[in-house]
Coordinates of C-alpha atoms in Angstrom, one line a residue:
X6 CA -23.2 9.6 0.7
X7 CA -25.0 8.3 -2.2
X8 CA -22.4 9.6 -4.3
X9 CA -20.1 7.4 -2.7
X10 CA -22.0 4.0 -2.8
X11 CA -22.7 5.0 -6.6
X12 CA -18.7 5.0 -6.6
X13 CA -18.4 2.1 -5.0
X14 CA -20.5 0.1 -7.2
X15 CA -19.2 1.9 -10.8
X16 CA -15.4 1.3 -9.5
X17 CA -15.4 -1.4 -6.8
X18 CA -18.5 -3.6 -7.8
X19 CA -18.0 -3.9 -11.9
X20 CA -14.3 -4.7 -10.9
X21 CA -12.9 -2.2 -12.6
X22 CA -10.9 -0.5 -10.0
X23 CA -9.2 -4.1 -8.7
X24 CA -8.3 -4.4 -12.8
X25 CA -6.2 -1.3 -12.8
X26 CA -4.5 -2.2 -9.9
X27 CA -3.2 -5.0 -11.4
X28 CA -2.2 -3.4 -14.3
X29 CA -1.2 -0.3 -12.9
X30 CA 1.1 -2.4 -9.7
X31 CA 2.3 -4.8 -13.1
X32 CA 3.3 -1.1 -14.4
X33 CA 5.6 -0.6 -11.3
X34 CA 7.5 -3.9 -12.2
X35 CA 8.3 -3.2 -15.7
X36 CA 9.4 0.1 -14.8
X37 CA 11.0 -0.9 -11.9
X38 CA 13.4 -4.2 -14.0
X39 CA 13.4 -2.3 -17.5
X40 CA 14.6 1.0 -16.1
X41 CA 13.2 3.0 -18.1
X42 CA 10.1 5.8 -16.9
X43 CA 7.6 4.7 -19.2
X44 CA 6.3 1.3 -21.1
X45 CA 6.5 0.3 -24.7
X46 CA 4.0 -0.6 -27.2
X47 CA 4.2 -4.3 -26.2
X48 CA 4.4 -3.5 -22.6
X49 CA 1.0 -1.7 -22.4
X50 CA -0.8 -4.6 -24.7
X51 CA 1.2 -6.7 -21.5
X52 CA -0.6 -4.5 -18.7
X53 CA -3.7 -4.6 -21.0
X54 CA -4.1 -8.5 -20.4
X55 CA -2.7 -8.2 -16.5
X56 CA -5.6 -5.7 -16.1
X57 CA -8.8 -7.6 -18.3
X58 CA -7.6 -11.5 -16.7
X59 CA -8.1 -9.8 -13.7
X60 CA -11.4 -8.2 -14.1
X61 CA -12.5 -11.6 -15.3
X62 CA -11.4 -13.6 -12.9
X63 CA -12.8 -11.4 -10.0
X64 CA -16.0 -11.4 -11.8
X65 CA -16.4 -15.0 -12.1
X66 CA -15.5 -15.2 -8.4
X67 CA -18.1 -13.3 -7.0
X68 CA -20.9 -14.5 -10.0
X69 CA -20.0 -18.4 -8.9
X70 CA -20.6 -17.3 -5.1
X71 CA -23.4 -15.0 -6.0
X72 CA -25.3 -18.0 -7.2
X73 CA -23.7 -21.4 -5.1
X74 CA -23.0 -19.1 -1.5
X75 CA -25.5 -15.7 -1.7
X76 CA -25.3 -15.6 1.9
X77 CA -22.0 -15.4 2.2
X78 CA -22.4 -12.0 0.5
X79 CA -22.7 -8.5 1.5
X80 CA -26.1 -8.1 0.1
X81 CA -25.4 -4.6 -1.7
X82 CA -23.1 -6.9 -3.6
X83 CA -25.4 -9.8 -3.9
X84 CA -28.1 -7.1 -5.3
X85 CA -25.4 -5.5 -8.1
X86 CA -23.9 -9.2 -9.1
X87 CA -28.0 -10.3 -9.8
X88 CA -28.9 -7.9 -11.5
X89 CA -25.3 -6.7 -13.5
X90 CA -23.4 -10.1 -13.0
X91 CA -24.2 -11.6 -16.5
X92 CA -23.0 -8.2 -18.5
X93 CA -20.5 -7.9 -16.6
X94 CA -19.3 -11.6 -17.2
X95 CA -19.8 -10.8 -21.0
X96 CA -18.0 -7.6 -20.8
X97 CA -14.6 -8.7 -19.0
X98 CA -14.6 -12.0 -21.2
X99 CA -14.9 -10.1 -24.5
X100 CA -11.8 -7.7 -23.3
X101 CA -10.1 -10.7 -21.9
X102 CA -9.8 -12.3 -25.5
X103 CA -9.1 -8.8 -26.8
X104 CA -6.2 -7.9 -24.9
X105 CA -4.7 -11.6 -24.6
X106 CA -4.7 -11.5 -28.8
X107 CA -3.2 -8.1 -28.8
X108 CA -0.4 -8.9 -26.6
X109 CA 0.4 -11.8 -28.5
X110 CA 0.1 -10.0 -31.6
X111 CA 2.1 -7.3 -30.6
X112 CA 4.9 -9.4 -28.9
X113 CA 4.9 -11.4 -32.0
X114 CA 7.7 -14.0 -32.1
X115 CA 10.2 -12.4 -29.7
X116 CA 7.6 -13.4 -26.7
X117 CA 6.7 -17.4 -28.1
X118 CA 10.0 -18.4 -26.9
X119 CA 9.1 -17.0 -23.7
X120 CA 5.6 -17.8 -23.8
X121 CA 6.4 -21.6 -23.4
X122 CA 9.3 -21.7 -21.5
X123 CA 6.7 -19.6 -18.7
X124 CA 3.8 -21.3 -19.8
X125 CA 3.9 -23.7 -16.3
X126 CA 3.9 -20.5 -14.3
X127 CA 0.2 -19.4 -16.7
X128 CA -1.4 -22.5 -15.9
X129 CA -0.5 -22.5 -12.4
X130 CA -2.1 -18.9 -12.1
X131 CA -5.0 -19.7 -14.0
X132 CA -5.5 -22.8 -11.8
X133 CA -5.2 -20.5 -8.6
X134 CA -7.7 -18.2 -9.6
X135 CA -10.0 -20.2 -10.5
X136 CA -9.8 -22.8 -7.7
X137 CA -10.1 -19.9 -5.7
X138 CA -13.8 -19.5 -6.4
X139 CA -14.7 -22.9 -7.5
X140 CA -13.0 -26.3 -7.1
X141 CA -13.9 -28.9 -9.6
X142 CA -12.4 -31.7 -8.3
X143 CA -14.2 -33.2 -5.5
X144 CA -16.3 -31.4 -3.1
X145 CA -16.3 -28.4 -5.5
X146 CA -15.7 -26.3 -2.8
X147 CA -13.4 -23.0 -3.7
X148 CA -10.2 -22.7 -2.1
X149 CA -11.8 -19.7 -0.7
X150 CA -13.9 -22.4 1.8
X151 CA -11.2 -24.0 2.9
X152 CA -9.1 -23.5 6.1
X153 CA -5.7 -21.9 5.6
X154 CA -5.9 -21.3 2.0
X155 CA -7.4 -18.1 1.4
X156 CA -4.6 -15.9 2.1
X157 CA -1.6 -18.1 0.8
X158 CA -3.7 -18.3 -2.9
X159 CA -4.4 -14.5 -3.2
X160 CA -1.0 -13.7 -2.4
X161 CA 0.5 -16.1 -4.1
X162 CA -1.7 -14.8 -7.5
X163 CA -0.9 -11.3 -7.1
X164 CA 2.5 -12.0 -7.1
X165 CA 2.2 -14.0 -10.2
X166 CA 0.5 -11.3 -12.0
X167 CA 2.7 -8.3 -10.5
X168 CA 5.9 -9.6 -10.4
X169 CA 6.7 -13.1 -11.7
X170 CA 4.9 -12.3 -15.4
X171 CA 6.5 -8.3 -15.7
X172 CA 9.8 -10.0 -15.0
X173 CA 9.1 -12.6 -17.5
X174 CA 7.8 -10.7 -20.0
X175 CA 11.2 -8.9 -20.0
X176 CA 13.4 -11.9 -20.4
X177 CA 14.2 -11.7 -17.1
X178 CA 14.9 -15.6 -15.8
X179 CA 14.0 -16.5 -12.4
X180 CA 17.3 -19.0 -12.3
X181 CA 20.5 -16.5 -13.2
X182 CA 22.1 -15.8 -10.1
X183 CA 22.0 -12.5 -11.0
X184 CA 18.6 -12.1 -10.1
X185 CA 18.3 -13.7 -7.1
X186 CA 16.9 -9.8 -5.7
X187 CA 13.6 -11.1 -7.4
X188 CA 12.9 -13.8 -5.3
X189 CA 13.1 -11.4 -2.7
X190 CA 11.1 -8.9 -4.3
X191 CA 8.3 -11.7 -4.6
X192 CA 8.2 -12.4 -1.2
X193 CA 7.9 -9.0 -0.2
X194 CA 5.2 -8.1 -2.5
X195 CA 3.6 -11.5 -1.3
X196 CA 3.5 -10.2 2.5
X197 CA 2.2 -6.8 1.2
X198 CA -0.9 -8.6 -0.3
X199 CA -1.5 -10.8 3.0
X200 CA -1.2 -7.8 4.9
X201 CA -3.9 -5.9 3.0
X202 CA -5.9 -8.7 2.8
X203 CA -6.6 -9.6 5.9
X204 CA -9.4 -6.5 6.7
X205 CA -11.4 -8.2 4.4
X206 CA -11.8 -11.4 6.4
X207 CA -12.2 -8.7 9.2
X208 CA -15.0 -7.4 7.5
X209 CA -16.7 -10.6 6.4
X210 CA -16.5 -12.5 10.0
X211 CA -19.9 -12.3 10.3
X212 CA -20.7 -13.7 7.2
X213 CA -18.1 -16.4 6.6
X214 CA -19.1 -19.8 7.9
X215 CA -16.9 -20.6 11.5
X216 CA -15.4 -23.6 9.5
X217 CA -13.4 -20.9 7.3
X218 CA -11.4 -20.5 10.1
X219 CA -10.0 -17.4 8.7
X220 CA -7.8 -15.2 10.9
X221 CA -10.4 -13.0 12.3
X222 CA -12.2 -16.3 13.3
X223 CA -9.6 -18.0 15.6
X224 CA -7.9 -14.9 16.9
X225 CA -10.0 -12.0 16.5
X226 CA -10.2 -8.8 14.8
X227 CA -7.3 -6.9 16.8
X228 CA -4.9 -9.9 16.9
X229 CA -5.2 -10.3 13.0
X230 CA -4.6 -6.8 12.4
X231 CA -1.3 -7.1 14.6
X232 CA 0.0 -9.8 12.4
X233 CA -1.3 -7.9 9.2
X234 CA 1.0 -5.0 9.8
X235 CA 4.0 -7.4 11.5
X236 CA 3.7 -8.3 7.7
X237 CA 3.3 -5.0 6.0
X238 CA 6.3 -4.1 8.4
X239 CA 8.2 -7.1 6.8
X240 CA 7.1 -6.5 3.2
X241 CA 8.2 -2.5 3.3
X242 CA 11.5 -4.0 4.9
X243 CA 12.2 -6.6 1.6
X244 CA 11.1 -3.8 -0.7
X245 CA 13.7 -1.8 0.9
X246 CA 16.4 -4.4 0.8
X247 CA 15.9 -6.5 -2.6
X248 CA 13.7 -4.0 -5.1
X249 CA 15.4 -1.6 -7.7
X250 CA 12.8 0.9 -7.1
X251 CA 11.6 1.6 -3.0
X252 CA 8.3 2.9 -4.6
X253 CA 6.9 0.1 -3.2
X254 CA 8.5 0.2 0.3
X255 CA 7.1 3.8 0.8
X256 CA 3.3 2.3 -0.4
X257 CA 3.8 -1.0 2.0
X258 CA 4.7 2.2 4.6
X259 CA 1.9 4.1 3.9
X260 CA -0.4 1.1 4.1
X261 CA 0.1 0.5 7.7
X262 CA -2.3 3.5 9.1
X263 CA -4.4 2.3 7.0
X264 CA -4.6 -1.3 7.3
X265 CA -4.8 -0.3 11.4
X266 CA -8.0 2.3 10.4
X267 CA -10.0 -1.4 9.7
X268 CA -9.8 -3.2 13.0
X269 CA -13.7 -2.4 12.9
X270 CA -15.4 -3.1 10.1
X271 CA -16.3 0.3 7.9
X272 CA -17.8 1.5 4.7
X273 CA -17.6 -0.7 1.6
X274 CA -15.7 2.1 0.0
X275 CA -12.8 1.5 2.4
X276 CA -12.4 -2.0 1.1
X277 CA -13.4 -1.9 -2.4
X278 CA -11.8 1.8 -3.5
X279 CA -8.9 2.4 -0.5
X280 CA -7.4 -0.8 0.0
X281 CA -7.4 -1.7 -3.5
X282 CA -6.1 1.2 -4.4
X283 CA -2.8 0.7 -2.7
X284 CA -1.9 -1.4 -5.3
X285 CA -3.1 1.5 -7.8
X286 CA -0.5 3.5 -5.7
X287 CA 2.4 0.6 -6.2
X288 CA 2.2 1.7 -10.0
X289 CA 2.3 5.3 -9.1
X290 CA 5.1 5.3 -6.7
X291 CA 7.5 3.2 -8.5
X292 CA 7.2 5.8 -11.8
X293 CA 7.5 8.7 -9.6
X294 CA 10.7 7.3 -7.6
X295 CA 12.2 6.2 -11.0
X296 CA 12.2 10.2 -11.5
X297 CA 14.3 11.1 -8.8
X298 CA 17.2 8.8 -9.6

């Protein structure tokens, strides 16, 4: 058991783990709309930044509610964040500035064309995650504390990072009707991040303040599970109809048993390593169905 929790916290707590699921479900898109089996030089300098901006921003997250909202925190969390938080805000802003100038280094002037005609869709990320955790405008109160928002922000950022930036960073334009399977393919991998989402709220229901009103909160634990898999359900459906790869209609599959394992609250390691990790697995399944074709 303590092998576990030491897991949890190496993997799950420095934010490591939730980093290589962004970069390694990023992966699955550039396989997926280059195909091609594996990544080029400037693709993995790409998945480099993905991976680090992710690791920041989830670190910044739980350091701003650490200090403003400690309550509001599993205190095996709170405990690591006070005592790691400041090297580990050090550590993922030093490899964010490192793997930002390599990929624009490496990408070199083929990407600065790109770069600013995508640079709205950057800034609207970058506003998301950070408003997420802490809102400077007004009551400074993260999106995170306000009703309704919570789920629409973190799916809508994952889907940024996954699926709008791979396809991007290919040349890929949102506009050509060709491509109209992408808007799809966002959508889908939208639901699939709602869907795994919501056991975390099921988790935290005792610990979020009623005025969240997060799903768990007005409709209970079974009822939001029930509407996590309708969208899993959904998501593995889209995958199936608009993506060029069903790698990730077999992972939005395989998440439903899972998602339905945490209408009762369980181990960190079921949030922080398993459910994460299905986005590890989005990577992992796309590369391994582009093998079979």
């Amino acid at each position: 058991m303590s092998e576990l929790s030491d897991m949890v916290k190496r993997l799950g707590f420095t934010h490591l783990w939730i980093a290589v699921a962004a970069g390694s479900s990023a992966a699955g898109s550039l396989i997926a709309f280059s195909e091609h089996e594996s990544v080029q030089s400037t693709d993995w300098s790409f998945l480099w930044a993905i991976s680090a901006f992710t690791g920041w921003v989830y670190t910044f997250q739980r350091w701003m509610k650490s200090t403003r909202n400690p309550e509001q925190m599993p205190a095996s969390r709170l405990d690591f964040m006070r005592k790691q938080g400041g090297r580990l805000g050090v550590f993922w802003t030093l490899l964010t500035i490192w793997a930002a100038a390599r990929w624009l280094f490496e990408a070199g002037t083929p990407f600065a064309h790109l770069l600013t005609r995508q640079w709205p869709l950057m800034l609207l990320a970058a506003v998301m995650s950070i408003g997420y955790a802490f809102n400077p405008i007004g009551s400074r109160r993260g999106w995170r504390e306000r009703p309704h928002l919570k789920l629409p922000t973190i799916a809508l950022s994952w889907t940024l990072a996954t699926i709008v930036f791979p396809s991007s960073h290919l040349g890929l334009s949102w506009w050509d009707p060709e491509n109209t399977h992408l808007w799809g393919i966002a959508i889908s991998q939208a639901l699939f991040v709602a869907g795994i989402t919501v056991p975390f709220d099921v988790r935290d229901v005792r610990l979020d303040p009623h005025e969240f009103q997060t799903w768990p909160q007005r409709w209970g634990a079974s009822s939001s599970i029930r509407i996590a898999l309708f969208l899993l359900a959904i998501s593995a459906s889209g995958f199936v109809v608009f993506d060029l790869n069903w790698g990730r209609a077999a992972v939005a599959i395989l998440a439903l048993p899972v998602v339905a394992w945490t209408i009762r609250p369980r181990k960190e390691a079921a949030y922080s390593i398993l459910l994460d990790g299905l986005l590890i697995l989005q990577g992992s399944a796309v590369f391994w169905f582009s093998t079979l074709n």
